[in-house]
Tab-separated table of C-alpha atoms in Angstrom:
chain	number	residue	atom	x	y	z
W	1051	UNK	CA	-18.371	32.350	-0.287
W	1052	UNK	CA	-21.321	30.122	-2.463
W	1053	UNK	CA	-18.193	29.168	-5.048
W	1054	UNK	CA	-16.262	27.459	-2.152
W	1055	UNK	CA	-18.694	25.240	-0.804
W	1056	UNK	CA	-20.363	27.312	1.868
W	1057	UNK	CA	-23.939	27.406	2.331
W	1058	UNK	CA	-27.199	27.914	4.732
W	1059	UNK	CA	-25.920	24.394	6.353
W	1060	UNK	CA	-22.497	25.241	7.033
W	1061	UNK	CA	-23.450	29.650	8.046
W	1062	UNK	CA	-25.761	27.853	11.346
W	1063	UNK	CA	-22.551	26.013	12.102
W	1064	UNK	CA	-20.331	28.727	12.092
W	1065	UNK	CA	-23.418	31.002	14.639
W	1066	UNK	CA	-21.171	30.396	17.334
W	1067	UNK	CA	-18.081	31.153	15.793
W	1068	UNK	CA	-19.522	34.954	14.547
W	1069	UNK	CA	-20.801	35.310	17.575
W	1070	UNK	CA	-17.335	35.535	18.395
W	1071	UNK	CA	-16.587	38.471	15.918
W	1072	UNK	CA	-14.555	35.746	14.294
W	1073	UNK	CA	-13.897	35.019	10.529
W	1074	UNK	CA	-15.057	32.467	8.315
W	1075	UNK	CA	-12.709	30.596	5.845
W	1076	UNK	CA	-11.951	28.009	3.417
W	1077	UNK	CA	-8.004	26.416	4.275
W	1078	UNK	CA	-6.582	26.465	0.551
W	1079	UNK	CA	-3.220	24.863	1.451
W	1080	UNK	CA	-1.772	23.925	5.563
W	1081	UNK	CA	2.038	25.131	5.632
W	1082	UNK	CA	4.497	23.964	8.457
W	1083	UNK	CA	2.204	25.226	10.391
W	1084	UNK	CA	0.354	28.031	8.640
W	1085	UNK	CA	-1.641	27.621	6.975
W	1086	UNK	CA	-3.868	29.964	3.805
W	1087	UNK	CA	-7.503	30.257	4.113
W	1088	UNK	CA	-9.995	32.618	1.056
W	1089	UNK	CA	-12.231	34.378	2.724
W	1090	UNK	CA	-14.892	36.508	2.127
W	1091	UNK	CA	-12.750	39.333	1.892
W	1092	UNK	CA	-9.901	37.293	0.166
W	1093	UNK	CA	-7.137	34.814	1.407
W	1094	UNK	CA	-5.328	35.440	5.053
W	1095	UNK	CA	-2.456	33.369	6.204
W	1096	UNK	CA	-2.413	32.999	10.029
W	1097	UNK	CA	-1.038	30.189	12.823
W	1098	UNK	CA	-2.441	26.887	13.510
W	1099	UNK	CA	-1.628	26.852	16.373
W	1100	UNK	CA	-4.090	26.639	18.123
W	1101	UNK	CA	-5.943	23.926	16.548
W	1102	UNK	CA	-2.674	21.604	16.232
W	1103	UNK	CA	-3.384	18.265	18.440
W	1104	UNK	CA	-0.993	15.069	18.895
W	1105	UNK	CA	-3.929	12.915	16.947
W	1106	UNK	CA	-2.917	13.474	13.309
W	1107	UNK	CA	-6.774	12.621	12.190
W	1108	UNK	CA	-7.335	16.064	14.323
W	1109	UNK	CA	-4.958	18.640	12.625
W	1110	UNK	CA	-6.110	20.890	9.953
W	1111	UNK	CA	-6.210	19.880	6.306
W	1112	UNK	CA	-6.856	21.834	3.163
W	1113	UNK	CA	-10.730	21.272	2.692
W	1114	UNK	CA	-11.666	22.501	6.318
W	1115	UNK	CA	-14.324	25.295	7.352
W	1116	UNK	CA	-12.185	27.076	10.003
W	1117	UNK	CA	-12.829	29.747	11.948
W	1118	UNK	CA	-9.876	32.577	11.617
W	1119	UNK	CA	-9.622	36.248	13.414
W	1120	UNK	CA	-10.852	39.679	11.795
W	1121	UNK	CA	-7.223	40.775	12.094
W	1122	UNK	CA	-4.156	40.190	13.683
W	1123	UNK	CA	-0.319	39.712	13.387
W	1124	UNK	CA	-0.442	36.651	13.238
W	1125	UNK	CA	-4.096	36.138	12.908
W	1126	UNK	CA	-4.282	32.777	14.053
W	1127	UNK	CA	-6.988	29.896	13.634
W	1128	UNK	CA	-9.110	29.285	16.561
W	1129	UNK	CA	-11.010	26.340	15.789
W	1130	UNK	CA	-12.261	24.120	12.397
W	1131	UNK	CA	-16.497	23.502	11.773
W	1132	UNK	CA	-17.246	19.455	12.406
W	1133	UNK	CA	-16.071	17.690	8.843
W	1134	UNK	CA	-19.000	16.584	6.285
W	1135	UNK	CA	-16.375	14.022	4.248
W	1136	UNK	CA	-12.348	12.922	5.644
W	1137	UNK	CA	-10.283	11.147	2.963
W	1138	UNK	CA	-7.743	9.407	4.929
W	1139	UNK	CA	-4.362	6.575	4.554
W	1140	UNK	CA	-2.505	5.231	6.876
W	1141	UNK	CA	1.104	6.480	7.360
W	1142	UNK	CA	3.847	5.646	5.105
W	1143	UNK	CA	6.220	5.579	9.024
W	1144	UNK	CA	3.854	1.644	9.373
W	1145	UNK	CA	2.563	3.096	13.434
W	1146	UNK	CA	-0.564	2.861	13.887
W	1147	UNK	CA	-2.074	5.673	12.718
W	1148	UNK	CA	-3.867	8.081	10.259
W	1149	UNK	CA	-3.131	10.416	8.130
W	1150	UNK	CA	-5.770	13.097	6.845
W	1151	UNK	CA	-5.082	13.911	3.260
W	1152	UNK	CA	-8.840	16.712	2.664
W	1153	UNK	CA	-11.752	17.401	4.797
W	1154	UNK	CA	-15.322	17.636	3.173
W	1155	UNK	CA	-15.038	16.385	-0.593
W	1156	UNK	CA	-17.562	15.405	-2.451
W	1157	UNK	CA	-16.304	12.891	-4.941
W	1158	UNK	CA	-13.033	11.393	-5.454
W	1159	UNK	CA	-11.187	11.380	-8.598
W	1160	UNK	CA	-8.571	8.924	-8.939
W	1161	UNK	CA	-6.407	9.586	-12.192
W	1162	UNK	CA	-5.247	6.288	-13.633
W	1163	UNK	CA	-2.310	6.819	-16.828
W	1164	UNK	CA	-3.491	4.775	-18.815
W	1165	UNK	CA	0.139	5.012	-20.198
W	1166	UNK	CA	1.350	2.262	-18.194
W	1167	UNK	CA	-0.342	-1.599	-17.949
W	1168	UNK	CA	-3.494	-1.176	-14.998
W	1169	UNK	CA	-2.576	-2.326	-11.525
W	1170	UNK	CA	-6.369	-2.958	-11.165
W	1171	UNK	CA	-4.806	-4.106	-7.606
W	1172	UNK	CA	-4.118	-0.043	-6.249
W	1173	UNK	CA	-6.973	1.605	-8.255
W	1174	UNK	CA	-9.063	-1.547	-5.431
W	1175	UNK	CA	-6.964	0.733	-2.555
W	1176	UNK	CA	-7.801	3.673	-3.963
W	1177	UNK	CA	-11.671	3.503	-4.660
W	1178	UNK	CA	-11.848	1.679	-0.614
W	1179	UNK	CA	-10.488	4.334	1.163
W	1180	UNK	CA	-12.164	6.665	-0.823
W	1181	UNK	CA	-15.442	4.631	0.140
W	1182	UNK	CA	-14.412	4.687	2.786
W	1183	UNK	CA	-14.052	8.830	3.393
W	1184	UNK	CA	-17.660	9.375	2.873
W	1185	UNK	CA	-16.836	10.698	-0.598
W	1186	UNK	CA	-18.514	9.677	-4.890
W	1187	UNK	CA	-15.479	7.605	-6.703
W	1188	UNK	CA	-14.631	8.741	-9.895
W	1189	UNK	CA	-12.182	7.046	-11.604
W	1190	UNK	CA	-10.794	8.980	-14.457
W	1191	UNK	CA	-7.722	6.805	-16.848
W	1192	UNK	CA	-6.072	9.918	-18.284
W	1193	UNK	CA	-3.954	9.724	-21.300
W	1194	UNK	CA	-6.545	8.064	-23.835
W	1195	UNK	CA	-4.687	9.596	-26.501
W	1196	UNK	CA	-1.410	7.404	-25.642
W	1197	UNK	CA	-4.473	4.015	-26.870
W	1198	UNK	CA	-5.601	5.006	-30.467
W	1199	UNK	CA	-7.018	2.005	-31.079
W	1200	UNK	CA	-10.764	2.283	-29.667
W	1201	UNK	CA	-10.561	-1.989	-29.205
W	1202	UNK	CA	-8.031	-1.722	-27.176
W	1203	UNK	CA	-9.531	1.676	-25.107
W	1204	UNK	CA	-12.629	-0.725	-24.725
W	1205	UNK	CA	-11.437	-3.178	-22.826
W	1206	UNK	CA	-9.028	-1.386	-20.716
W	1207	UNK	CA	-12.615	0.414	-19.770
W	1208	UNK	CA	-14.178	-3.034	-19.245
W	1209	UNK	CA	-11.476	-3.881	-16.415
W	1210	UNK	CA	-11.835	-1.313	-14.577
W	1211	UNK	CA	-15.383	-1.073	-14.425
W	1212	UNK	CA	-15.396	-5.291	-13.639
W	1213	UNK	CA	-12.325	-3.345	-11.043
W	1214	UNK	CA	-15.249	-0.689	-9.551
W	1215	UNK	CA	-18.748	-1.685	-8.838
W	1216	UNK	CA	-21.527	0.769	-9.239
W	1217	UNK	CA	-18.380	4.221	-9.979
W	1218	UNK	CA	-18.471	6.154	-12.800
W	1219	UNK	CA	-14.916	5.587	-15.439
W	1220	UNK	CA	-14.263	8.276	-17.427
W	1221	UNK	CA	-11.810	8.339	-19.809
W	1222	UNK	CA	-9.892	11.704	-20.457
W	1223	UNK	CA	-7.149	13.715	-22.786
W	1224	UNK	CA	-6.027	15.819	-21.233
W	1225	UNK	CA	-3.588	17.245	-24.627
W	1226	UNK	CA	-7.058	16.960	-27.086
W	1227	UNK	CA	-9.234	17.601	-24.554
W	1228	UNK	CA	-11.213	13.874	-24.985
W	1229	UNK	CA	-13.834	13.634	-21.497
W	1230	UNK	CA	-12.413	16.705	-19.956
W	1231	UNK	CA	-15.477	18.753	-20.873
W	1232	UNK	CA	-17.699	15.834	-19.099
W	1233	UNK	CA	-15.623	16.133	-16.586
W	1234	UNK	CA	-15.753	19.492	-15.805
W	1235	UNK	CA	-19.291	18.743	-15.236
W	1236	UNK	CA	-19.672	16.598	-12.758
W	1237	UNK	CA	-17.073	18.210	-10.297
W	1238	UNK	CA	-18.735	21.893	-10.883
W	1239	UNK	CA	-21.063	20.347	-8.113
W	1240	UNK	CA	-19.352	20.019	-4.988
W	1241	UNK	CA	-15.817	19.958	-3.777
W	1242	UNK	CA	-13.672	16.580	-5.726
W	1243	UNK	CA	-10.439	15.716	-4.778
W	1244	UNK	CA	-7.694	14.482	-7.526
W	1245	UNK	CA	-5.621	11.057	-6.088
W	1246	UNK	CA	-3.834	9.457	-7.957
W	1247	UNK	CA	0.381	8.580	-7.887
W	1248	UNK	CA	3.090	10.580	-9.357
W	1249	UNK	CA	2.672	10.660	-13.199
W	1250	UNK	CA	-0.639	10.087	-13.387
W	1251	UNK	CA	-1.542	13.513	-14.321
W	1252	UNK	CA	-3.064	15.146	-11.913
W	1253	UNK	CA	-1.719	18.217	-12.369
W	1254	UNK	CA	-2.079	18.862	-15.806
W	1255	UNK	CA	-5.537	17.706	-15.128
W	1256	UNK	CA	-6.027	20.467	-12.805
W	1257	UNK	CA	-4.521	23.261	-15.357
W	1258	UNK	CA	-7.160	21.467	-18.200
W	1259	UNK	CA	-10.736	21.798	-15.521
W	1260	UNK	CA	-9.012	25.429	-14.336
W	1261	UNK	CA	-8.468	26.478	-17.720
W	1262	UNK	CA	-4.746	27.400	-16.083
W	1263	UNK	CA	-1.824	26.833	-15.923
W	1264	UNK	CA	-1.887	26.504	-11.625
W	1265	UNK	CA	0.620	23.935	-11.362
W	1266	UNK	CA	3.445	22.515	-13.077
W	1267	UNK	CA	3.862	19.773	-15.185
W	1268	UNK	CA	6.704	17.402	-15.628
W	1269	UNK	CA	7.980	14.838	-17.836
W	1270	UNK	CA	7.052	11.321	-16.668
W	1271	UNK	CA	9.633	8.764	-17.899
W	1272	UNK	CA	9.535	6.685	-21.196
W	1273	UNK	CA	10.897	3.272	-19.440
W	1274	UNK	CA	8.886	2.890	-17.013
W	1275	UNK	CA	5.280	5.959	-17.237
W	1276	UNK	CA	6.561	7.064	-13.426
W	1277	UNK	CA	7.061	10.873	-12.482
W	1278	UNK	CA	8.258	13.258	-10.392
W	1279	UNK	CA	6.716	14.901	-8.031
W	1280	UNK	CA	5.323	18.298	-8.977
W	1281	UNK	CA	2.522	18.800	-5.772
W	1282	UNK	CA	3.964	18.812	-2.776
W	1283	UNK	CA	1.129	19.902	-0.640
W	1284	UNK	CA	-2.066	19.740	-0.995
W	1285	UNK	CA	-4.428	22.343	-2.695
W	1286	UNK	CA	-7.650	24.058	-2.673
W	1287	UNK	CA	-8.621	25.350	-6.254
W	1288	UNK	CA	-11.922	27.348	-7.459
W	1289	UNK	CA	-13.333	26.302	-10.325
W	1290	UNK	CA	-14.458	28.639	-13.450
W	1291	UNK	CA	-17.483	26.194	-13.951
W	1292	UNK	CA	-18.078	25.577	-10.666
W	1293	UNK	CA	-17.098	23.512	-7.912
W	1294	UNK	CA	-13.651	23.801	-5.902
W	1295	UNK	CA	-10.638	21.142	-6.316
W	1296	UNK	CA	-7.975	19.106	-3.857
W	1297	UNK	CA	-4.864	18.420	-5.733
W	1298	UNK	CA	-3.086	16.167	-3.732
W	1299	UNK	CA	0.198	15.704	-4.398
W	1300	UNK	CA	1.332	11.598	-6.289
W	1301	UNK	CA	1.168	9.350	-3.573
W	1302	UNK	CA	4.049	6.733	-3.076
W	1303	UNK	CA	1.963	4.185	-0.981
W	1304	UNK	CA	-1.749	3.862	0.038
W	1305	UNK	CA	-2.736	2.209	3.346
W	1306	UNK	CA	-5.866	1.409	3.791
W	1307	UNK	CA	-6.735	3.387	6.972
W	1308	UNK	CA	-9.862	0.865	9.443
W	1309	UNK	CA	-11.421	0.635	5.739
W	1310	UNK	CA	-13.719	-2.021	6.306
W	1311	UNK	CA	-16.373	-0.679	4.744
W	1312	UNK	CA	-14.842	0.327	1.363
W	1313	UNK	CA	-13.117	-2.488	1.387
W	1314	UNK	CA	-16.447	-3.862	1.256
W	1315	UNK	CA	-17.940	-1.572	-0.733
W	1316	UNK	CA	-15.155	-1.891	-3.459
W	1317	UNK	CA	-16.072	-6.285	-3.819
W	1318	UNK	CA	-19.949	-6.323	-3.357
W	1319	UNK	CA	-20.781	-8.964	-4.847
W	1320	UNK	CA	-17.932	-10.811	-3.009
W	1321	UNK	CA	-20.262	-9.064	0.128
W	1322	UNK	CA	-23.247	-10.549	-1.390
W	1323	UNK	CA	-22.025	-14.133	-2.582
W	1324	UNK	CA	-20.215	-14.415	1.101
W	1325	UNK	CA	-23.720	-14.307	2.370
W	1326	UNK	CA	-24.826	-17.280	1.572
W	1327	UNK	CA	-21.896	-19.586	2.084
W	1328	UNK	CA	-22.722	-22.042	5.030
W	1329	UNK	CA	-20.697	-20.200	7.763
W	1330	UNK	CA	-21.553	-16.468	8.832
W	1331	UNK	CA	-17.738	-16.562	9.272
W	1332	UNK	CA	-16.441	-18.221	6.482
W	1333	UNK	CA	-13.328	-16.727	5.671
W	1334	UNK	CA	-13.693	-18.304	1.982
W	1335	UNK	CA	-10.527	-20.506	1.851
W	1336	UNK	CA	-11.635	-23.706	2.446
W	1337	UNK	CA	-14.526	-23.961	3.593
W	1338	UNK	CA	-17.428	-26.289	2.694
W	1339	UNK	CA	-21.088	-24.566	1.969
W	1340	UNK	CA	-18.598	-21.106	1.077
W	1341	UNK	CA	-20.693	-19.991	-1.976
W	1342	UNK	CA	-17.379	-17.116	-2.875
W	1343	UNK	CA	-15.628	-20.404	-4.085
W	1344	UNK	CA	-18.674	-22.070	-4.915
W	1345	UNK	CA	-18.293	-18.463	-7.358
W	1346	UNK	CA	-14.832	-18.933	-8.363
W	1347	UNK	CA	-15.210	-22.608	-9.535
W	1348	UNK	CA	-18.457	-21.199	-11.820
W	1349	UNK	CA	-15.864	-18.978	-13.232
W	1350	UNK	CA	-18.400	-16.277	-11.592
W	1351	UNK	CA	-16.020	-14.558	-9.050
W	1352	UNK	CA	-12.602	-14.169	-10.930
W	1353	UNK	CA	-9.355	-15.636	-8.485
W	1354	UNK	CA	-7.406	-12.395	-8.941
W	1355	UNK	CA	-10.505	-10.233	-6.773
W	1356	UNK	CA	-10.963	-12.738	-4.331
W	1357	UNK	CA	-7.746	-12.081	-4.065
W	1358	UNK	CA	-6.934	-9.152	-3.363
W	1359	UNK	CA	-10.365	-8.941	-1.766
W	1360	UNK	CA	-8.253	-11.819	1.142
W	1361	UNK	CA	-5.651	-8.558	1.171
W	1362	UNK	CA	-7.098	-5.532	1.780
W	1363	UNK	CA	-8.710	-7.436	4.051
W	1364	UNK	CA	-5.807	-8.261	6.830
W	1365	UNK	CA	-4.128	-5.699	5.893
W	1366	UNK	CA	-7.174	-3.172	7.449
W	1367	UNK	CA	-7.752	-5.904	10.212
W	1368	UNK	CA	-3.874	-5.537	11.008
W	1369	UNK	CA	-4.313	-1.674	11.240
W	1370	UNK	CA	-7.860	-2.130	13.291
W	1371	UNK	CA	-5.571	-4.047	15.903
W	1372	UNK	CA	-2.667	-1.759	16.535
W	1373	UNK	CA	-4.865	1.189	16.662
W	1374	UNK	CA	-7.395	-0.662	19.517
W	1375	UNK	CA	-3.705	-1.579	20.323
W	1376	UNK	CA	-2.468	2.064	20.965
W	1377	UNK	CA	-5.369	3.444	21.828
W	1378	UNK	CA	-5.834	0.920	25.023
W	1379	UNK	CA	-1.978	2.014	26.020
W	1380	UNK	CA	-2.735	5.452	25.243
W	1381	UNK	CA	-5.886	4.536	28.672
W	1382	UNK	CA	-3.213	2.740	30.261
W	1383	UNK	CA	-0.557	6.070	30.238
W	1384	UNK	CA	-3.709	8.702	30.698
W	1385	UNK	CA	-4.886	5.885	33.541
W	1386	UNK	CA	-0.810	5.456	35.709
W	1387	UNK	CA	-0.839	9.493	35.123
W	1388	UNK	CA	-3.899	10.424	37.046
W	1389	UNK	CA	-3.102	7.581	39.432
W	1390	UNK	CA	0.594	8.788	40.172
W	1391	UNK	CA	-1.069	12.833	40.567
W	1392	UNK	CA	-4.068	10.578	43.034
W	1393	UNK	CA	-0.769	8.924	45.340
W	1394	UNK	CA	1.018	12.567	44.994
W	1395	UNK	CA	-2.524	14.364	46.720
W	1396	UNK	CA	-2.737	12.142	49.296
W	1397	UNK	CA	0.909	12.100	49.738
W	1398	UNK	CA	0.460	16.248	50.006
W	1399	UNK	CA	-2.285	15.419	52.460
W	1400	UNK	CA	-1.257	13.474	54.773
W	1401	UNK	CA	1.770	15.306	54.844
W	1402	UNK	CA	-0.366	18.578	55.652
W	1403	UNK	CA	-2.601	16.973	58.462
W	1404	UNK	CA	0.964	15.755	60.621
């Protein structure tokens, strides 16, 4: 299972489960309470009833390494190993819950289509979640063949590079093959997850990397470049040149989930300016001695970048506040339940003593 990312560290983590006669397997996909796992003996189907807690962040997901029964009908997944990294976003329900999209990922590939106008704010949002996950982000500008002017293409790349400090930006075309060999060499080491909105060309890119039509592809609309969801589940694919790829459905919404560190990484230049502000709690609005506003006035920092930074900071603060409120509510609920149990036990004892 080395090709799927199995190593000595995973083997050591799995030792207690091996002693119980369980088999290691990597989750290929999860679907309605069951999952497919790639094991040394082949792909098996297993029930996840034993690892389905109420917390959506603790449910088993694609990329997990799990302990599955050696036999049985049905088989059951008994546990999964602690995750090294996890890509999490807030749920679309606007509740204070997170949704885990992929686990144990080394590279987060953010696919962005050049068929439509670049949305730099969305790229920054994806990057914040990618950095927070613990994976190394990579921005891939797809459909590069639709920008035949090399000067125009260079300007687009520069815009994205300015938006993604410390992140490699690669242009690819699945139609011409441009850049796919470079991308293949990057993803050959470790596990990569493909992220992006519908129509970004993720499934086409997955097919190019695997060398086969493993994912269905549909044409995007000419009017706005948007595509339909061709990928409906998260799928783990072994690549012929080495490495593992997790393809995900197109994400309509990408909400932050406790991603303060990731936001700071995306806007590292603003964080550096902020360290020079007169007040340590400077909001960079109108405070005297604000180094961030001074950088804007000097033309060293784009107003758009600062506005995007403020927006993501506010959003992240809201979700953290909601999460804290939910945790406090759960603690109070548990306390009430325990108090009720205590009163019932006390009443029962008094009844027996009478």
